Amino acid sequence: MDFTDKIVLVTGASRGIGRACARLFAEHGARVAVHYHANRTAADETLAALPGSGHRLVRADIANPAEVQAMVNAVTEQMGGLHVLVNNAGIYEKRPFADLSYDDWLAHWHVNIQTNLLGAANAAFCTARHMMQHGGGRIVNVSSRGAFRGEPDSPAYGAAKAGMNAMSQSLAKALAPYNIIVTAVAPGWVETDMAAEHLAQRGDEMRQQSPLGRIAQPEEIARAVLFLASEGTDFLTGAIVDINGASYLRT
Ligand code: NDP
């Protein structure tokens, strides 16, 4: 996998899976736009740890359409192009149904759809407009096992990720004529900040969901993202790749 001369935007690269993606892309020659939202210190650490040169930070609230557009414009104008978008930024909130008021329910759906679905959709739109004029590119969306298995403690999260999967498939068809390859990965639990509280409360149960007896490391997701973003994988367009250690098998 060689990303020399490629410019890659990884959203949510300050931490977790996004940080692992940024690092692996840089190790394979890419110039990386490290996107973050609120955690500048962590984003600086990601940036400082990247091998190579020409990387930069970009900040945006992914739930804000104007900020998403400005983020993509900043990358294309200041870095000189955009070849790969990794739509990774996201949130997970535990919201057990029985505990929710109607207002809580509305807020849960609003923030999940805005952040986990519309944020990625808007980034894909802005990026694809650029790619269409520059010979194509690749978009990899970071979805979730929850889209298939259900998320009883976070129904809007599961729905947003299912929407992301459907969006990936639709865009794979719509953008193929422009040489834009669109794929998704659907991880099970991954050892990041997002999983930390759950691991502390019920780590054994989470590890036992997989016959491998553990949850994934961020680097394992990053490797699949790089593969999907690499040359020679065009016919995977539209694919949603499960990365869940056989914890949830679908046919
Ligand atoms: P982390 O919580 O470790 O990191 C989340 C990242 O998303 C951070 O970089 C954060 O930026 C960014 N982010 C959060 N909200 C916003 C926002 N409103 N605007 C812009 N950026 C935002 O998460 P993970 O690395 O675990 O998750 C990455 C992706 O993988 C998510 O889409 C998640 O749904 C998915 N996933 C994760 C799983 C897991 O078990 N960890 C399992 C399945 C899927 P900042 O640091 O600046 O706040």
Short mmCIF file of C-alpha atoms and ligand atoms in Angstrom, two decimals:
data_model
loop_
_atom_site.label_atom_id
_atom_site.label_comp_id
_atom_site.label_asym_id
_atom_site.label_seq_id
_atom_site.Cartn_x
_atom_site.Cartn_y
_atom_site.Cartn_z
CA MET A 1 0.00 0.00 0.00
CA ASP A 2 1.68 3.17 -1.20
CA PHE A 3 0.11 6.57 -0.54
CA THR A 4 3.06 8.66 -1.71
CA ASP A 5 1.77 12.00 -3.10
CA LYS A 6 -1.70 11.30 -1.71
CA ILE A 7 -3.51 13.72 0.55
CA VAL A 8 -5.75 12.05 3.11
CA LEU A 9 -8.31 13.69 5.40
CA VAL A 10 -9.10 11.64 8.49
CA THR A 11 -11.94 13.05 10.56
CA GLY A 12 -11.75 12.45 14.29
CA ALA A 13 -8.00 11.86 14.08
CA SER A 14 -7.17 13.34 17.48
CA ARG A 15 -7.79 10.00 19.19
CA GLY A 16 -8.67 6.35 18.81
CA ILE A 17 -9.32 4.81 15.41
CA GLY A 18 -8.78 8.09 13.58
CA ARG A 19 -5.37 8.60 15.17
CA ALA A 20 -4.36 5.04 14.20
CA CYS A 21 -5.52 5.71 10.62
CA ALA A 22 -3.58 8.98 10.45
CA ARG A 23 -0.44 7.29 11.66
CA LEU A 24 -0.71 4.34 9.26
CA PHE A 25 -1.44 6.57 6.25
CA ALA A 26 1.59 8.70 7.12
CA GLU A 27 3.74 5.58 7.52
CA HIS A 28 2.70 4.66 3.99
CA GLY A 29 3.71 7.99 2.50
CA ALA A 30 0.53 10.09 2.67
CA ARG A 31 0.23 13.69 3.72
CA VAL A 32 -2.50 13.67 6.35
CA ALA A 33 -5.04 16.29 7.38
CA VAL A 34 -5.62 15.52 11.05
CA HIS A 35 -9.14 16.64 11.86
CA TYR A 36 -10.33 17.25 15.41
CA HIS A 37 -13.19 18.99 17.16
CA ALA A 38 -12.53 20.01 20.76
CA ASN A 39 -9.38 18.17 21.79
CA ARG A 40 -6.56 20.29 20.38
CA THR A 41 -3.94 18.80 22.69
CA ALA A 42 -4.66 15.27 21.52
CA ALA A 43 -4.71 16.43 17.89
CA ASP A 44 -1.31 18.07 18.35
CA GLU A 45 0.00 14.78 19.75
CA THR A 46 -1.33 12.88 16.74
CA LEU A 47 0.27 15.38 14.38
CA ALA A 48 3.61 15.34 16.19
CA ALA A 49 3.77 11.54 16.01
CA LEU A 50 3.28 11.33 12.25
CA PRO A 51 6.30 10.34 10.20
CA GLY A 52 7.03 12.35 7.06
CA SER A 53 6.15 15.97 6.37
CA GLY A 54 3.36 18.16 5.01
CA HIS A 55 0.68 17.09 7.49
CA ARG A 56 -1.63 19.63 9.07
CA LEU A 57 -4.44 20.08 11.58
CA VAL A 58 -8.00 21.02 10.63
CA ARG A 59 -10.74 21.78 13.14
CA ALA A 60 -14.49 21.49 12.61
CA ASP A 61 -17.61 20.49 14.43
CA ILE A 62 -18.68 17.71 12.09
CA ALA A 63 -22.31 18.38 13.05
CA ASN A 64 -22.06 21.91 11.62
CA PRO A 65 -22.50 21.91 7.81
CA ALA A 66 -20.69 25.22 7.28
CA GLU A 67 -17.69 24.05 9.32
CA VAL A 68 -17.55 20.80 7.34
CA GLN A 69 -17.47 22.70 4.07
CA ALA A 70 -14.76 25.03 5.40
CA MET A 71 -12.75 22.01 6.58
CA VAL A 72 -12.76 20.38 3.14
CA ASN A 73 -11.97 23.69 1.44
CA ALA A 74 -9.06 24.28 3.83
CA VAL A 75 -7.58 20.88 2.99
CA THR A 76 -7.94 21.19 -0.78
CA GLU A 77 -6.65 24.76 -0.90
CA GLN A 78 -3.89 24.60 1.69
CA MET A 79 -2.63 21.07 1.03
CA GLY A 80 -3.17 21.11 -2.73
CA GLY A 81 -5.82 18.42 -3.19
CA LEU A 82 -7.71 15.60 -1.51
CA HIS A 83 -7.47 11.98 -2.59
CA VAL A 84 -8.90 10.05 0.36
CA LEU A 85 -11.57 10.92 2.93
CA VAL A 86 -11.95 8.76 6.02
CA ASN A 87 -15.26 9.62 7.67
CA ASN A 88 -14.38 8.49 11.17
CA ALA A 89 -15.46 11.22 13.63
CA GLY A 90 -18.33 10.06 15.78
CA ILE A 91 -19.94 9.85 19.16
CA TYR A 92 -21.59 7.10 21.18
CA GLU A 93 -23.90 7.88 24.09
CA LYS A 94 -25.49 5.24 26.27
CA ARG A 95 -29.20 6.11 26.50
CA PRO A 96 -31.23 3.18 27.91
CA PHE A 97 -34.78 3.54 26.67
CA ALA A 98 -36.49 3.22 30.05
CA ASP A 99 -34.52 6.16 31.50
CA LEU A 100 -35.45 8.68 28.81
CA SER A 101 -37.93 11.52 28.81
CA TYR A 102 -39.34 12.55 25.44
CA ASP A 103 -36.99 15.54 25.41
CA ASP A 104 -34.03 13.22 26.11
CA TRP A 105 -35.18 11.00 23.24
CA LEU A 106 -35.38 13.95 20.85
CA ALA A 107 -31.96 15.19 21.88
CA HIS A 108 -30.47 11.69 21.48
CA TRP A 109 -31.73 11.41 17.91
CA HIS A 110 -30.78 14.94 16.99
CA VAL A 111 -27.17 14.72 18.09
CA ASN A 112 -26.64 11.24 16.64
CA ILE A 113 -28.09 12.02 13.25
CA GLN A 114 -26.32 15.38 13.04
CA THR A 115 -22.95 14.00 14.11
CA ASN A 116 -22.78 10.37 13.04
CA LEU A 117 -24.78 10.56 9.82
CA LEU A 118 -25.13 14.09 8.47
CA GLY A 119 -21.57 15.01 9.41
CA ALA A 120 -20.24 12.14 7.31
CA ALA A 121 -22.74 12.80 4.50
CA ASN A 122 -21.77 16.45 4.28
CA ALA A 123 -18.06 15.68 4.34
CA ALA A 124 -18.63 13.11 1.59
CA PHE A 125 -20.55 15.64 -0.51
CA CYS A 126 -17.94 18.39 -0.25
CA THR A 127 -15.10 15.95 -0.85
CA ALA A 128 -16.79 14.26 -3.79
CA ARG A 129 -17.39 17.62 -5.51
CA HIS A 130 -13.63 18.18 -5.37
CA MET A 131 -12.78 14.62 -6.43
CA MET A 132 -15.16 14.74 -9.41
CA GLN A 133 -13.12 17.62 -10.82
CA HIS A 134 -9.76 15.98 -10.11
CA GLY A 135 -9.97 12.46 -11.50
CA GLY A 136 -11.62 10.65 -8.59
CA GLY A 137 -10.68 9.43 -5.14
CA ARG A 138 -11.73 7.22 -2.27
CA ILE A 139 -14.11 7.60 0.65
CA VAL A 140 -14.04 5.15 3.56
CA ASN A 141 -16.81 5.47 6.14
CA VAL A 142 -16.34 4.16 9.66
CA SER A 143 -19.67 2.58 10.55
CA SER A 144 -20.39 0.02 13.27
CA ARG A 145 -21.47 -3.53 14.00
CA GLY A 146 -24.38 -1.88 15.79
CA ALA A 147 -25.94 -1.03 12.43
CA PHE A 148 -26.60 -4.76 11.92
CA ARG A 149 -26.82 -6.14 15.42
CA GLY A 150 -28.90 -3.37 16.94
CA GLU A 151 -27.96 -0.94 19.71
CA PRO A 152 -30.50 -1.36 22.51
CA ASP A 153 -28.74 1.23 24.68
CA SER A 154 -28.25 3.73 21.88
CA PRO A 155 -30.92 3.27 19.20
CA ALA A 156 -30.14 6.50 17.35
CA TYR A 157 -26.47 5.49 17.13
CA GLY A 158 -27.43 2.19 15.50
CA ALA A 159 -29.80 3.96 13.14
CA ALA A 160 -27.22 6.60 12.21
CA LYS A 161 -24.66 3.91 11.40
CA ALA A 162 -27.24 1.93 9.40
CA GLY A 163 -27.92 5.16 7.52
CA MET A 164 -24.19 5.52 6.94
CA ASN A 165 -24.09 2.04 5.44
CA ALA A 166 -26.98 2.80 3.10
CA MET A 167 -25.34 6.10 2.18
CA SER A 168 -22.08 4.30 1.38
CA GLN A 169 -23.87 1.92 -0.96
CA SER A 170 -25.82 4.72 -2.65
CA LEU A 171 -22.74 6.88 -3.11
CA ALA A 172 -20.75 3.91 -4.40
CA LYS A 173 -23.26 3.69 -7.26
CA ALA A 174 -23.67 7.43 -7.78
CA LEU A 175 -19.96 8.24 -7.76
CA ALA A 176 -18.47 5.25 -9.61
CA PRO A 177 -18.79 7.09 -12.97
CA TYR A 178 -16.44 9.71 -11.50
CA ASN A 179 -13.88 7.14 -10.36
CA ILE A 180 -14.79 7.69 -6.72
CA ILE A 181 -14.69 4.45 -4.73
CA VAL A 182 -16.87 4.38 -1.61
CA THR A 183 -16.64 1.71 1.10
CA ALA A 184 -17.32 1.27 4.80
CA VAL A 185 -15.93 -0.66 7.73
CA ALA A 186 -18.18 -1.88 10.53
CA PRO A 187 -16.16 -2.55 13.69
CA GLY A 188 -17.31 -4.23 16.84
CA TRP A 189 -15.85 -2.95 20.11
CA VAL A 190 -12.48 -1.24 19.70
CA GLU A 191 -10.18 -0.24 22.56
CA THR A 192 -10.50 3.57 22.46
CA ASP A 193 -11.85 6.33 24.68
CA MET A 194 -15.30 5.54 23.31
CA ALA A 195 -15.15 2.04 24.78
CA ALA A 196 -13.29 2.89 27.99
CA GLU A 197 -16.24 3.34 30.33
CA HIS A 198 -17.92 0.18 29.00
CA LEU A 199 -14.69 -1.82 29.34
CA ALA A 200 -14.37 -0.73 32.94
CA GLN A 201 -17.95 -1.79 33.71
CA ARG A 202 -18.27 -5.03 31.71
CA GLY A 203 -14.95 -5.74 30.04
CA ASP A 204 -15.15 -9.53 30.37
CA GLU A 205 -18.55 -9.71 28.71
CA MET A 206 -17.35 -7.46 25.86
CA ARG A 207 -14.22 -9.54 25.29
CA GLN A 208 -16.22 -12.76 25.30
CA GLN A 209 -18.45 -11.53 22.49
CA SER A 210 -15.63 -12.59 20.15
CA PRO A 211 -14.30 -16.17 20.06
CA LEU A 212 -10.87 -14.52 19.99
CA GLY A 213 -11.59 -13.48 23.57
CA ARG A 214 -10.73 -9.81 23.14
CA ILE A 215 -11.84 -6.60 21.50
CA ALA A 216 -10.08 -4.94 18.56
CA GLN A 217 -7.16 -2.56 18.69
CA PRO A 218 -7.49 0.68 16.69
CA GLU A 219 -4.63 -0.38 14.41
CA GLU A 220 -6.65 -3.39 13.24
CA ILE A 221 -9.37 -1.07 11.98
CA ALA A 222 -6.80 1.26 10.44
CA ARG A 223 -5.24 -1.56 8.41
CA ALA A 224 -8.59 -2.34 6.80
CA VAL A 225 -9.24 1.35 6.13
CA LEU A 226 -5.89 1.69 4.38
CA PHE A 227 -6.54 -1.42 2.31
CA LEU A 228 -9.93 -0.06 1.18
CA ALA A 229 -8.32 3.30 0.35
CA SER A 230 -5.48 1.74 -1.64
CA GLU A 231 -5.07 1.32 -5.37
CA GLY A 232 -6.31 -1.93 -6.88
CA THR A 233 -9.37 -2.34 -4.69
CA ASP A 234 -11.88 -0.59 -6.96
CA PHE A 235 -14.21 -3.56 -7.15
CA LEU A 236 -14.79 -3.38 -3.43
CA THR A 237 -16.82 -0.23 -4.00
CA GLY A 238 -20.08 -0.48 -2.09
CA ALA A 239 -18.65 -3.06 0.34
CA ILE A 240 -19.22 -2.88 4.08
CA VAL A 241 -16.41 -4.80 5.76
CA ASP A 242 -17.15 -6.35 9.16
CA ILE A 243 -14.27 -6.10 11.64
CA ASN A 244 -15.75 -7.73 14.69
CA GLY A 245 -13.70 -10.85 15.45
CA ALA A 246 -16.65 -13.11 14.52
CA SER A 247 -18.69 -11.60 17.34
CA TYR A 248 -21.62 -10.99 15.00
CA LEU A 249 -21.82 -12.89 11.73
CA ARG A 250 -24.27 -11.92 9.01
CA THR A 251 -24.93 -13.65 5.71
P1 NDP B 1 -13.08 8.29 20.18
O1 NDP B 1 -14.14 8.68 21.15
O2 NDP B 1 -11.82 7.71 20.67
O3 NDP B 1 -12.74 9.55 19.24
C1 NDP B 1 -13.78 10.24 18.63
C2 NDP B 1 -13.22 11.20 17.60
O4 NDP B 1 -14.31 11.86 16.95
C3 NDP B 1 -12.35 12.27 18.22
O5 NDP B 1 -11.30 12.58 17.34
C4 NDP B 1 -13.31 13.45 18.36
O6 NDP B 1 -12.65 14.73 18.29
C5 NDP B 1 -14.17 13.27 17.12
N1 NDP B 1 -15.48 13.90 17.27
C6 NDP B 1 -16.45 13.62 18.19
N2 NDP B 1 -17.48 14.45 18.03
C7 NDP B 1 -17.16 15.31 17.04
C8 NDP B 1 -17.80 16.42 16.43
N3 NDP B 1 -19.01 16.86 16.83
N4 NDP B 1 -17.17 17.05 15.42
C9 NDP B 1 -15.96 16.63 15.01
N5 NDP B 1 -15.29 15.60 15.54
C10 NDP B 1 -15.89 14.95 16.56
O7 NDP B 1 -13.82 7.32 19.16
P2 NDP B 1 -13.33 6.01 18.37
O8 NDP B 1 -11.99 6.20 17.82
O9 NDP B 1 -13.63 4.84 19.19
O10 NDP B 1 -14.43 6.00 17.19
C11 NDP B 1 -14.15 6.42 15.87
C12 NDP B 1 -15.29 5.96 14.99
O11 NDP B 1 -15.41 4.55 15.08
C13 NDP B 1 -16.66 6.53 15.39
O12 NDP B 1 -17.39 6.86 14.22
C14 NDP B 1 -17.32 5.36 16.11
O13 NDP B 1 -18.71 5.41 16.03
C15 NDP B 1 -16.75 4.19 15.36
N6 NDP B 1 -16.79 2.95 16.11
C16 NDP B 1 -16.11 2.82 17.31
C17 NDP B 1 -16.19 1.65 18.03
C18 NDP B 1 -15.49 1.47 19.34
O14 NDP B 1 -15.76 0.47 20.04
N7 NDP B 1 -14.60 2.35 19.75
C19 NDP B 1 -16.98 0.51 17.53
C20 NDP B 1 -17.62 0.73 16.26
C21 NDP B 1 -17.51 1.91 15.59
P3 NDP B 1 -12.07 15.44 19.65
O15 NDP B 1 -11.01 14.53 20.19
O16 NDP B 1 -11.53 16.75 19.18
O17 NDP B 1 -13.23 15.56 20.58
#
